[in-house]
Short mmCIF file of C-alpha atoms in Angstrom, two decimals:
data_model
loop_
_atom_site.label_atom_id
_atom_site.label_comp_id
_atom_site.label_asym_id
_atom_site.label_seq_id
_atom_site.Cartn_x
_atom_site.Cartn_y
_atom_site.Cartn_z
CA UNK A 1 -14.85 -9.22 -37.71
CA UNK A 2 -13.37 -7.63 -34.31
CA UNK A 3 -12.71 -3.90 -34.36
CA UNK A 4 -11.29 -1.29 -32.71
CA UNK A 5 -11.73 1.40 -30.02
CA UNK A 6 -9.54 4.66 -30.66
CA UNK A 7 -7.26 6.26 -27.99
CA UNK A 8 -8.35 9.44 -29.13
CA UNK A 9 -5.88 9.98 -31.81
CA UNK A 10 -6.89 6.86 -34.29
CA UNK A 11 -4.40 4.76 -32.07
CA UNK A 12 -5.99 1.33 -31.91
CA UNK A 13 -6.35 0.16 -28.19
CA UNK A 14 -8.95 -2.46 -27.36
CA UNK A 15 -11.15 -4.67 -29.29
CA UNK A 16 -14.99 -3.36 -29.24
CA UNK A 17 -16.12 -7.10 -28.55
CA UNK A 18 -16.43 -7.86 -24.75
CA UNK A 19 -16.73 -10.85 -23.33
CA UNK A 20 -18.89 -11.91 -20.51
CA UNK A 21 -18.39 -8.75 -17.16
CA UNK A 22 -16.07 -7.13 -20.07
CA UNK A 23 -16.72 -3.63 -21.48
CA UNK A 24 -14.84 -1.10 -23.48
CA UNK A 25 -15.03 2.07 -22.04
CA UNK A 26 -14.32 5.16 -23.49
CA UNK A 27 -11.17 7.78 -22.89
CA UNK A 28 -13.36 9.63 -20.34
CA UNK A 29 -14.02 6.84 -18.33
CA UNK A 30 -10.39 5.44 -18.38
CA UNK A 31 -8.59 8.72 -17.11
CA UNK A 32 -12.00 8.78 -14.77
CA UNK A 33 -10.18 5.04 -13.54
CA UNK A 34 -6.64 6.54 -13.46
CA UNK A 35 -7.59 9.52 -11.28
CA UNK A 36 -8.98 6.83 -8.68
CA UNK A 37 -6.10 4.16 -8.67
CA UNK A 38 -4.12 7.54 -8.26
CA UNK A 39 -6.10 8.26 -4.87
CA UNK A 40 -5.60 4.82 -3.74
CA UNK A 41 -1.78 5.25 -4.76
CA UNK A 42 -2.33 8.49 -2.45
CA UNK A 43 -2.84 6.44 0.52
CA UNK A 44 -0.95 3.88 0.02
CA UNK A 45 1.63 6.34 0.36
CA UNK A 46 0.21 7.56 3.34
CA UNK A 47 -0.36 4.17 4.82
CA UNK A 48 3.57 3.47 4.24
CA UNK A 49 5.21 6.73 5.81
CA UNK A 50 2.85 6.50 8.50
CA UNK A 51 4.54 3.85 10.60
CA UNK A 52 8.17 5.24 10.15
CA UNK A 53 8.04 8.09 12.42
CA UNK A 54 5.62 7.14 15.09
CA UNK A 55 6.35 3.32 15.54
CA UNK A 56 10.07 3.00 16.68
CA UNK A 57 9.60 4.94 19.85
CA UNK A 58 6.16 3.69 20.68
CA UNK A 59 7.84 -0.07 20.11
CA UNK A 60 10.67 1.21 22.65
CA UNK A 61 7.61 1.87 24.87
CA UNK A 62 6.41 -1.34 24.82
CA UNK A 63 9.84 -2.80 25.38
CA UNK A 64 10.54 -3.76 21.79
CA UNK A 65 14.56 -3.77 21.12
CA UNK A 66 16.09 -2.35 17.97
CA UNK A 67 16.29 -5.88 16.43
CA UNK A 68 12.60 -5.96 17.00
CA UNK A 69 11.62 -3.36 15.55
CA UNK A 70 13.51 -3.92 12.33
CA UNK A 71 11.82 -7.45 12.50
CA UNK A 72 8.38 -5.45 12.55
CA UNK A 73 9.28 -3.05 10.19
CA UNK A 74 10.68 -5.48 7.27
CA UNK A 75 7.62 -8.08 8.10
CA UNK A 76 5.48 -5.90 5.72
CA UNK A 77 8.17 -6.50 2.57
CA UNK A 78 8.32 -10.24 3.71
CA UNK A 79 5.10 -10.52 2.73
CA UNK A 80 5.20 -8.34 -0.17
CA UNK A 81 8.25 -10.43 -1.43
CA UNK A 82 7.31 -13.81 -1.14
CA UNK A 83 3.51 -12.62 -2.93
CA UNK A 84 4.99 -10.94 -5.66
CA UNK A 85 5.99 -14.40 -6.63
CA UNK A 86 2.80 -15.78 -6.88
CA UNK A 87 0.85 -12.71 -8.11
CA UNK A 88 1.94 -13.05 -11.68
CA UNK A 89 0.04 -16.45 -11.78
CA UNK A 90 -3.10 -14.96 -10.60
CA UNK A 91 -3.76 -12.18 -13.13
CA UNK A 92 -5.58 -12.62 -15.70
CA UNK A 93 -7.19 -9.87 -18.04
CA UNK A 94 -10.63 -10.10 -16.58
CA UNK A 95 -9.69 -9.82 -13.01
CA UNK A 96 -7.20 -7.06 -12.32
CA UNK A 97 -10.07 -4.99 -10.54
CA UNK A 98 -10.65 -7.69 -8.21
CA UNK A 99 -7.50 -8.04 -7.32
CA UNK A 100 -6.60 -4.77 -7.23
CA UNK A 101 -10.31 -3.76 -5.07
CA UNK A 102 -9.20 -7.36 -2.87
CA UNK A 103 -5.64 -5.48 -2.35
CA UNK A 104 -7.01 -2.43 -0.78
CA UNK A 105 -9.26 -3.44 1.17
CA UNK A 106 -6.55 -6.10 2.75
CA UNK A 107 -4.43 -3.33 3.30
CA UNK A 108 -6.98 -0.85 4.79
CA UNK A 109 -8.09 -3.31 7.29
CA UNK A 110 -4.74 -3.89 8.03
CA UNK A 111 -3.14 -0.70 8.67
CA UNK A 112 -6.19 -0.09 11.34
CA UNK A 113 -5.37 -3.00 13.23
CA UNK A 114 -2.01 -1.85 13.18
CA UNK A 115 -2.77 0.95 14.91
CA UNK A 116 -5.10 -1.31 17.38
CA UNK A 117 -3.08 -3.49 18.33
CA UNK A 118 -1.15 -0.62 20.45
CA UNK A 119 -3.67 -1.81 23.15
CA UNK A 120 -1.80 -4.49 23.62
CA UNK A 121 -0.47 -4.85 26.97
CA UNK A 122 1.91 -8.08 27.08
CA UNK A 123 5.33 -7.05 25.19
CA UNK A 124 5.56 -10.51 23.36
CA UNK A 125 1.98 -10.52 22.45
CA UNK A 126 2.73 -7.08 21.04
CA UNK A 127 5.58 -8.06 18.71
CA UNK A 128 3.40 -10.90 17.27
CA UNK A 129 0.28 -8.99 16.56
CA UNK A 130 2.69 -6.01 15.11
CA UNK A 131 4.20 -8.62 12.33
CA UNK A 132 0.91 -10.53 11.80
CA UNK A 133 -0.86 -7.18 10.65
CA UNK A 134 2.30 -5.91 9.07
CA UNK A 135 1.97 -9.05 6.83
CA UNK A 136 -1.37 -8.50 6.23
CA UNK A 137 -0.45 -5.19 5.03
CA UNK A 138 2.62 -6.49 2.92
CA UNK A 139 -0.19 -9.08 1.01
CA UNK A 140 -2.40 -6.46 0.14
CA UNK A 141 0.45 -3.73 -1.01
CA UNK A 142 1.62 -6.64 -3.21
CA UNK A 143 -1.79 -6.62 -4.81
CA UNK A 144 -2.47 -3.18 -5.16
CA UNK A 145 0.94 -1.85 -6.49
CA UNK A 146 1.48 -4.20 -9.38
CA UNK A 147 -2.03 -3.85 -10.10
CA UNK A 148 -2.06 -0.15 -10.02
CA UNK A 149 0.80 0.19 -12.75
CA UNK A 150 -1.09 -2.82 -15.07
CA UNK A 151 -4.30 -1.19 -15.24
CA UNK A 152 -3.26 2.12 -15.56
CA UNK A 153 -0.83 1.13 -18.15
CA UNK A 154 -3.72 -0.71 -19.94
CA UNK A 155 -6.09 2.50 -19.69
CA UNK A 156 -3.29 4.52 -21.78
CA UNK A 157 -0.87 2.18 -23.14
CA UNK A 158 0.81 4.42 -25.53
CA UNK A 159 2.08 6.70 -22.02
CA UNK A 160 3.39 3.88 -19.96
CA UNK A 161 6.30 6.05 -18.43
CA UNK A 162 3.81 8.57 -17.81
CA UNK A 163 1.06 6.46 -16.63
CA UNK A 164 3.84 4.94 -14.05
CA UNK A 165 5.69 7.92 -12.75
CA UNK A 166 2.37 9.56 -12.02
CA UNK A 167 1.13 6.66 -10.01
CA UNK A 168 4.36 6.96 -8.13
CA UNK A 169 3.98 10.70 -7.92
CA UNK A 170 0.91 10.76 -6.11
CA UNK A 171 2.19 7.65 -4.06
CA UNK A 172 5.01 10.27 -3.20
CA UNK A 173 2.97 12.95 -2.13
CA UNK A 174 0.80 10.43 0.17
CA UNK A 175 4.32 9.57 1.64
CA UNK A 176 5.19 13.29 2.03
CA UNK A 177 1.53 13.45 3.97
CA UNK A 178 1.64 10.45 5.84
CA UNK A 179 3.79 12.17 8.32
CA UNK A 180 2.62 15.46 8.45
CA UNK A 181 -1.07 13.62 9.29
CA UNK A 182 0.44 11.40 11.99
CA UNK A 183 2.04 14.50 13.49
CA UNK A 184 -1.58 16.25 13.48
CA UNK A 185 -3.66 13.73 14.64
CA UNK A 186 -1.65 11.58 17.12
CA UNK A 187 -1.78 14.77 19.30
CA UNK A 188 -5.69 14.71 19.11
CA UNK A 189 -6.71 11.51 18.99
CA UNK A 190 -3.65 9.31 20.36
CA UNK A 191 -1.17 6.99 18.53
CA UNK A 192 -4.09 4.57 17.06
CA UNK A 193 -6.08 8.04 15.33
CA UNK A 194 -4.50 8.26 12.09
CA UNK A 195 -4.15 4.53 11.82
CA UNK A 196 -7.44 3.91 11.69
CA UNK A 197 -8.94 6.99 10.00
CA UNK A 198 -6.67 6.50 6.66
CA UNK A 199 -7.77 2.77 6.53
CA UNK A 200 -11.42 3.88 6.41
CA UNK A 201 -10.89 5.91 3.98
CA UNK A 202 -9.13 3.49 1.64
CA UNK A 203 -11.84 1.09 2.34
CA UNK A 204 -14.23 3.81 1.17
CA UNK A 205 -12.59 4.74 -1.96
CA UNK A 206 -11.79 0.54 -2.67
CA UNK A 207 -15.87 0.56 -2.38
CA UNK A 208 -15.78 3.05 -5.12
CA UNK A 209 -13.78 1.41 -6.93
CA UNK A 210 -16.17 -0.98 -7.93
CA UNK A 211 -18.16 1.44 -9.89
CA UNK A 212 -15.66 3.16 -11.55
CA UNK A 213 -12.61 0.96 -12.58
CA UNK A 214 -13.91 -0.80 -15.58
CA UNK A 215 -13.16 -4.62 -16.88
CA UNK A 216 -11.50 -4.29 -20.19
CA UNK A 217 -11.52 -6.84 -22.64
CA UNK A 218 -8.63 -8.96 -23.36
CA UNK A 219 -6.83 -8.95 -26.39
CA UNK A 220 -6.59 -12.31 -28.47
CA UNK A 221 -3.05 -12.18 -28.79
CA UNK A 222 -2.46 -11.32 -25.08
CA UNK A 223 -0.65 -13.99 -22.68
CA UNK A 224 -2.16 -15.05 -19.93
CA UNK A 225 -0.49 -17.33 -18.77
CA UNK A 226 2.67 -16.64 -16.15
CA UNK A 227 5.45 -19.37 -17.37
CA UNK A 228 7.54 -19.67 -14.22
CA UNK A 229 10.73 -20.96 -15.94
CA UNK A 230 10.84 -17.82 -18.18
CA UNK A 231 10.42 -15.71 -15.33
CA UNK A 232 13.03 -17.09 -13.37
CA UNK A 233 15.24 -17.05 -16.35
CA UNK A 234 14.77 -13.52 -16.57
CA UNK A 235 15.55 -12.90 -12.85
CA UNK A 236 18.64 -15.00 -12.56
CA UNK A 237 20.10 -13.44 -16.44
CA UNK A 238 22.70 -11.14 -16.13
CA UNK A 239 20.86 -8.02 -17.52
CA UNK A 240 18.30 -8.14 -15.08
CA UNK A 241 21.01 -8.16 -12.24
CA UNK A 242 23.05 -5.49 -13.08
CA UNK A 243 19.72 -3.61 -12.54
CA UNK A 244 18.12 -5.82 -9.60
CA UNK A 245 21.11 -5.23 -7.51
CA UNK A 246 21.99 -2.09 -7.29
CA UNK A 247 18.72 -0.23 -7.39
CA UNK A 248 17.95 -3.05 -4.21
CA UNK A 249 21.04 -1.65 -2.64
CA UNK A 250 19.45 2.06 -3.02
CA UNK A 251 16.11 1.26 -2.04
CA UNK A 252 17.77 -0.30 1.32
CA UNK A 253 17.83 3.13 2.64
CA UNK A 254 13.91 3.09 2.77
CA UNK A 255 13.76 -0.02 5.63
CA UNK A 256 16.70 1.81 6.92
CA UNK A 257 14.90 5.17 6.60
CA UNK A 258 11.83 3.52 8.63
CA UNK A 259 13.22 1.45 11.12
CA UNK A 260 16.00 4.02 12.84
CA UNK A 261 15.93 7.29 11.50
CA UNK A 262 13.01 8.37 13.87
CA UNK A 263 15.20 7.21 17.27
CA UNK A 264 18.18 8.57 15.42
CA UNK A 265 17.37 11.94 14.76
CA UNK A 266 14.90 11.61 18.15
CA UNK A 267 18.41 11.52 19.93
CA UNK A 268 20.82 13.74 17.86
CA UNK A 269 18.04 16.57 17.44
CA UNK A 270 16.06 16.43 20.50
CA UNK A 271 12.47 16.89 19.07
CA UNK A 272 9.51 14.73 20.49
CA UNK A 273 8.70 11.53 18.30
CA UNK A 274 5.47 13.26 17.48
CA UNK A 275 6.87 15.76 15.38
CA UNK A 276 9.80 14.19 13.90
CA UNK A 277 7.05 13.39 11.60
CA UNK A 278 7.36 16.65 10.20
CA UNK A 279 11.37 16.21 9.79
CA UNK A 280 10.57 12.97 7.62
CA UNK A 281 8.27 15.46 5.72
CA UNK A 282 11.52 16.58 4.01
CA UNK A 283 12.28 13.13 2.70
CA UNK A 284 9.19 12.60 1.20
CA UNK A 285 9.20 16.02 -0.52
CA UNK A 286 12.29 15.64 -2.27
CA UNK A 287 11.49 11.90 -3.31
CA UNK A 288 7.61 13.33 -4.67
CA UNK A 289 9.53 16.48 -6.92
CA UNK A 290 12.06 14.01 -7.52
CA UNK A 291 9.22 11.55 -9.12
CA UNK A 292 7.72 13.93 -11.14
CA UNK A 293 10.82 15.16 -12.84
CA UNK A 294 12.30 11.70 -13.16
CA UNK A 295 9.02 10.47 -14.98
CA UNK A 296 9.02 13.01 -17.66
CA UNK A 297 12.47 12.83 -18.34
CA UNK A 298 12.51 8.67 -18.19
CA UNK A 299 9.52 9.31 -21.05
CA UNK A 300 11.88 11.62 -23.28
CA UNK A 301 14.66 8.87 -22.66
CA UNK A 302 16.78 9.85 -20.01
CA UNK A 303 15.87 7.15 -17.69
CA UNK A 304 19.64 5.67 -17.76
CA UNK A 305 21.62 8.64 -17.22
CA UNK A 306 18.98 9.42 -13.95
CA UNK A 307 19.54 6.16 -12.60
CA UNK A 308 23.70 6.68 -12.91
CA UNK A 309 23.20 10.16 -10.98
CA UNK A 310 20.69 8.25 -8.47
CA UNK A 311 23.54 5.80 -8.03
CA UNK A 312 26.39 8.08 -7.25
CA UNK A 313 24.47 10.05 -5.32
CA UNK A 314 23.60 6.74 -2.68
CA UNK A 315 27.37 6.46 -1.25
CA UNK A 316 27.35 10.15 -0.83
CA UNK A 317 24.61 10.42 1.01
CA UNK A 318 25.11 7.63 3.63
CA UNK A 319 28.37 8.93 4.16
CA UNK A 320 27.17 12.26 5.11
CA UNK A 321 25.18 10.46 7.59
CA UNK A 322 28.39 9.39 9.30
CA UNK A 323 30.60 12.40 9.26
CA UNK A 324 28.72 13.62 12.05
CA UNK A 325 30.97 10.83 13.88
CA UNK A 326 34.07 12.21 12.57
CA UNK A 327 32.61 16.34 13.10
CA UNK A 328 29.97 16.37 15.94
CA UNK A 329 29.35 20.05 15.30
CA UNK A 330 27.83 19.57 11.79
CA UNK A 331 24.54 16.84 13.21
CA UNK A 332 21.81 20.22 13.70
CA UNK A 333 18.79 19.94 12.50
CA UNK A 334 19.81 21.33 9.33
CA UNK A 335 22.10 18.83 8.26
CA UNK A 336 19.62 16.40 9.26
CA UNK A 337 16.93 17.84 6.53
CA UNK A 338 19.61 17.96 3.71
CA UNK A 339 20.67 14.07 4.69
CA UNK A 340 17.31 13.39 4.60
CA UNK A 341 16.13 15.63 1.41
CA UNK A 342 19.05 13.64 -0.66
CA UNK A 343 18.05 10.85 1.07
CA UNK A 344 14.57 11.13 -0.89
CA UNK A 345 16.29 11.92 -4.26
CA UNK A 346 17.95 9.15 -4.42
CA UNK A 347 16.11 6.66 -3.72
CA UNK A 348 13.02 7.71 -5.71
CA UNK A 349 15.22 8.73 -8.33
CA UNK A 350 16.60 5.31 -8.99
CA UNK A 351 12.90 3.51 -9.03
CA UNK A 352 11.31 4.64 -12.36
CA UNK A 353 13.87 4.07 -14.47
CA UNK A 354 14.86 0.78 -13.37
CA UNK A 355 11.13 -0.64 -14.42
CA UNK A 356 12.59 0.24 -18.21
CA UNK A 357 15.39 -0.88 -17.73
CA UNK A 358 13.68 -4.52 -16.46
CA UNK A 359 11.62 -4.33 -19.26
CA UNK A 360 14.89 -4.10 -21.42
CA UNK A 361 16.32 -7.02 -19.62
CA UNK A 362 13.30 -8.95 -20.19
CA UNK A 363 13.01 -8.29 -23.98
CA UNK A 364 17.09 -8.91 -24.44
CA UNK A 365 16.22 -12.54 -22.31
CA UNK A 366 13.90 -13.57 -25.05
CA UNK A 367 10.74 -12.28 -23.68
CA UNK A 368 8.65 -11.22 -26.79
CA UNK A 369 5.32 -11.08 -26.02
CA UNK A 370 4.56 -6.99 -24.41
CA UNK A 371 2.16 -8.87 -21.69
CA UNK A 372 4.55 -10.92 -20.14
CA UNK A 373 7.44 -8.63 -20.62
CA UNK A 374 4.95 -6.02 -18.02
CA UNK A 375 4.07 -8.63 -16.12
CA UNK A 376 7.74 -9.99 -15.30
CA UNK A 377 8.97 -6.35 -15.27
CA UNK A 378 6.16 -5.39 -12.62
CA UNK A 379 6.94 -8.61 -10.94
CA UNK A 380 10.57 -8.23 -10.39
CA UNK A 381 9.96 -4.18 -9.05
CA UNK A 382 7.88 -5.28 -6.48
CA UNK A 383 10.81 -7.78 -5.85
CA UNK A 384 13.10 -5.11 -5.90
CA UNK A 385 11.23 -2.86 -3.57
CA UNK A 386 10.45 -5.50 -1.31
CA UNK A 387 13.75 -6.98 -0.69
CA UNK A 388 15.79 -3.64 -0.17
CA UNK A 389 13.06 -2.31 2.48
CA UNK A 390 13.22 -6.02 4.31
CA UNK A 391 16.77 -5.66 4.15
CA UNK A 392 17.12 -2.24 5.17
CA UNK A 393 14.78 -2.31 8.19
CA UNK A 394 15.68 -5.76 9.45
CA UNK A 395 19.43 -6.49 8.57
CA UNK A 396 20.47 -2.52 7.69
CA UNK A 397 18.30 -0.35 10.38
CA UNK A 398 17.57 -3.54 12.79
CA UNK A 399 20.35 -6.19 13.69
CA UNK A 400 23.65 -3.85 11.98
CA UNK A 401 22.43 -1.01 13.84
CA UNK A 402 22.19 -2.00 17.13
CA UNK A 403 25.66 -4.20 16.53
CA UNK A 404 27.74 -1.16 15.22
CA UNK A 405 25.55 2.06 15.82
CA UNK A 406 23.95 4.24 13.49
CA UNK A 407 27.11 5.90 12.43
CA UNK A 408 29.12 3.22 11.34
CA UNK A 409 25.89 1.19 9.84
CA UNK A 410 26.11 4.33 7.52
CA UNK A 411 29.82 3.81 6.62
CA UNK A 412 29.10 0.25 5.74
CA UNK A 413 26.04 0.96 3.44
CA UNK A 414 28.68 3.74 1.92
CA UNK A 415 31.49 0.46 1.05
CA UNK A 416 28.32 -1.62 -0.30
CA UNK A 417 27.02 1.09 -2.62
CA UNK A 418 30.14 2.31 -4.13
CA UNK A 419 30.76 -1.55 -5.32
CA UNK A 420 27.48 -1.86 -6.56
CA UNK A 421 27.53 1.77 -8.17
CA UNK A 422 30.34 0.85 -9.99
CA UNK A 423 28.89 -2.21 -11.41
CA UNK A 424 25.82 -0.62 -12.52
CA UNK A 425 27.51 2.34 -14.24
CA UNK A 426 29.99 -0.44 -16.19
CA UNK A 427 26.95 -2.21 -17.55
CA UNK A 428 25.13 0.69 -18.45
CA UNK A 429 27.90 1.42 -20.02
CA UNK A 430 29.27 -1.42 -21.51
CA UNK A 431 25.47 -1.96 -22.85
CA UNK A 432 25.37 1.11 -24.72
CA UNK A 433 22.33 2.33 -22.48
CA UNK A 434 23.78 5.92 -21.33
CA UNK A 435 21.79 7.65 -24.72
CA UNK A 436 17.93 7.50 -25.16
CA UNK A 437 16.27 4.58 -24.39
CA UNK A 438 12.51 4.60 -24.00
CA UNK A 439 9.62 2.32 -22.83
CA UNK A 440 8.42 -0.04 -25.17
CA UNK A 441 4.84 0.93 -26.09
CA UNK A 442 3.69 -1.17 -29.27
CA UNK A 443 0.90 -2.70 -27.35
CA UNK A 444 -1.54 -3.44 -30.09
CA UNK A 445 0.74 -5.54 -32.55
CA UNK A 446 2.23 -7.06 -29.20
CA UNK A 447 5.44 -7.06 -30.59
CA UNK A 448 8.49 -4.47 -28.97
CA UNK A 449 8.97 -0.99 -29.98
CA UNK A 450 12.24 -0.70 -32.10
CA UNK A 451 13.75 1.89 -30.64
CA UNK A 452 17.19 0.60 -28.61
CA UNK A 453 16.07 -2.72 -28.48
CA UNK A 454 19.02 -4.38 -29.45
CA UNK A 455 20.60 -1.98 -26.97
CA UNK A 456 21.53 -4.90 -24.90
CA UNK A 457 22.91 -7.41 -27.54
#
């Protein structure tokens, strides 16, 4: 007869009967696991803020145009994209550490011959080498992100919200760092230093990963199987929409954030590319408190109304990045760090909740088993991220950019968002999701928590 492991409080979690490479491992062990997917988080982040501020104007150098360098900079969510389609199919129970150790590793390797590849000396030899690694990078971010929030989740199932805003908290603060290091060691080492010093790292702590992240045991009832038609029923449903939409049209401001801020506010403030780093340090601060609030509060229920504030917030943002056109006198370096502090609120604000709100969408499309509904819902927010940073660097901060200017690239992201803000409020709305609504949690019976399910009917 199978029994079960405690999460401490006489909450059932896993059955005690491993299979084959399977074990059961005990609280200790599991937050042991957290703690390290939360380092690798850590420099993730890093490895993703690192390119924003340093790239653009060593691209210029090489002769790269704007276009270019969107290209380059949206390559990495290409990748990410088109992978988080097929990643679903490859995950089984028994190997999320694999993937998850083959993920960082990928992307380790990857960001250091991103930062090699500045040898280059031929410009078109440049661009291609630039994408090629940026692809590599976008493959192994795919891995490790969806992986990250599964197997954390799966360590403490009952804290879900918790277990995924502090993943994305610690990814935040390796974004606010990834700067700040870039700005420190470029100066002492050259352009390639940090590059390749926070790959070896990761590839150090992917190493440990081995040891520590255990291989839990799968559940009888769980689903391993990813059935494509389901999934893309979910996608293309209209709940899943009204939230894949607009939080895409938010997290545009990240590709647009990494492919022209830096020669932006290079221009318009006058400090050297090496320590606009530390300007983008702003950003990342307000999006890492922003996290941390937004993941407790998501938790106690909240996540809806955040996501409305996140939204309104957008359109006023992006048009305080143009009234410098209108009022020259107000673009200091002052109103540069409050553009880019609410900037970093909200977009960061808008990406926890909209995982429970996917998850909603997901259960209100039919989706009743909890493993697939996590799966699809992890899925589609890679998705999400993916397409508004590809987007934002190549279309938003690449080809629009250099067509109308920064200025008026603003305006037009202001039009877009205050459509799409007004279509996500309505269904929110109209759904009857503005009081509490929490995560579903009710792992062990893998059927869906009660509370606000029907929410969406």
């Amino acid at each position: 007869m199978e029994s079960k492991s405690n999460d401490g409080d006489g909450v059932p979690l896993l059955p005690t009967t491993p299979g084959p490479g399977e074990e059961v491992p005990s609280q200790r062990r599991r937050a042991i696991a957290v703690v390290l997917i939360a380092v690798l988080a850590f420099l993730e982040g890093v490895s993703m803020s690192l390119p924003g501020p340093f790239f653009p104007p060593e691209a210029k150098n090489h002769g790269l145009t704007q276009s270019e360098i969107g290209v380059v900079a949206g390559s990495l969510d290409v990748a990410n994209l088109c992978f988080s389609f097929v990643i679903g199919s490859l995950i089984s129970p028994s190997n999320k550490k694999a993937v998850l150790l083959t993920g960082t590793i990928i992307s380790s390797a990857a960001l250091s011959l991103f930062g090699l590849v500045d040898y280059a000396q031929d410009e078109r030899i440049y661009f291609v080498l630039c994408i090629l690694t940026r692809i590599l990078n976008g493959i192994g971010v795919s891995m490790v992100f969806t992986m990250m929030i599964l197997i954390s989740s799966t360590c403490f199932p009952q804290k879900v919200a918790l277990m995924n805003s502090f993943i994305h908290t610690v990814f935040g603060v390796g974004m606010f760092l990834g700067p700040v290091f870039g700005s420190i060691l470029i100066p002492v080492g050259g352009y390639v230093t940090p590059f390749v010093s926070i790959g070896l790292i990761e590839t150090v702590f992917s190493f440990l990963g081995m040891i520590i992240i255990p291989v839990f045991p799968a559940s009888k009832k769980t689903a391993n199987d990813f059935k494509t038609k389901e999934y893309l029923m979910f996608l293309v449903s209209f709940p899943a929409l009204s939230v894949f939409v607009p939080t895409i049209v938010v997290t545009l401001m990240s590709g647009f954030r990494d492919s022209a801020y830096a020669l932006h506010y290079h221009e318009v403030t006058g400090l050297a590319y090496q320590k606009i780093g530390l300007l983008f340090v702003v950003n990342a601060l307000a999006a890492t408190i922003t996290l941390s609030v937004v993941g407790v509060l998501t938790q106690k229920g909240f996540g809806p109304s955040i996501m409305i504030i996140a939204q309104c917030l957008t359109p006023l943002t992006t048009f305080a990045m143009f009234l410098p056109y209108i009022l020259p006198e107000i673009e200091t370096k002052g109103w540069a760090i409050l553009t880019l502090a609410t900037n970093g609120v909200s977009v960061d604000a808008a990406i926890n909740p909209s995982y429970l709100l996917l998850q909603k969408a997901a259960i209100k499309n039919g989706v009743q088993n909890i493993d697939q509904v996590r799966k699809y819902s992890s899925s589609c927010f890679m998705i999400i991220l993916s397409m508004g940073r590809i987007l934002g660097a190549a279309l938003i901060g690449g080809y629009l950019n250099e067509l109308v200017g920064f200025y008026f690239t603003s305006l037009i992201y202001t039009s877009v968002a205050m459509v799409t803000v007004t279509w996500h409020i309505v269904f929110l709305v109209r759904s009857g999701l503005i009081g509490k609504v929490y995560f579903d949690t009710d792992v062990d019976n893998d059927e869906p928590a009660s509370d606000n399910l029907d929410a969406l009917n």
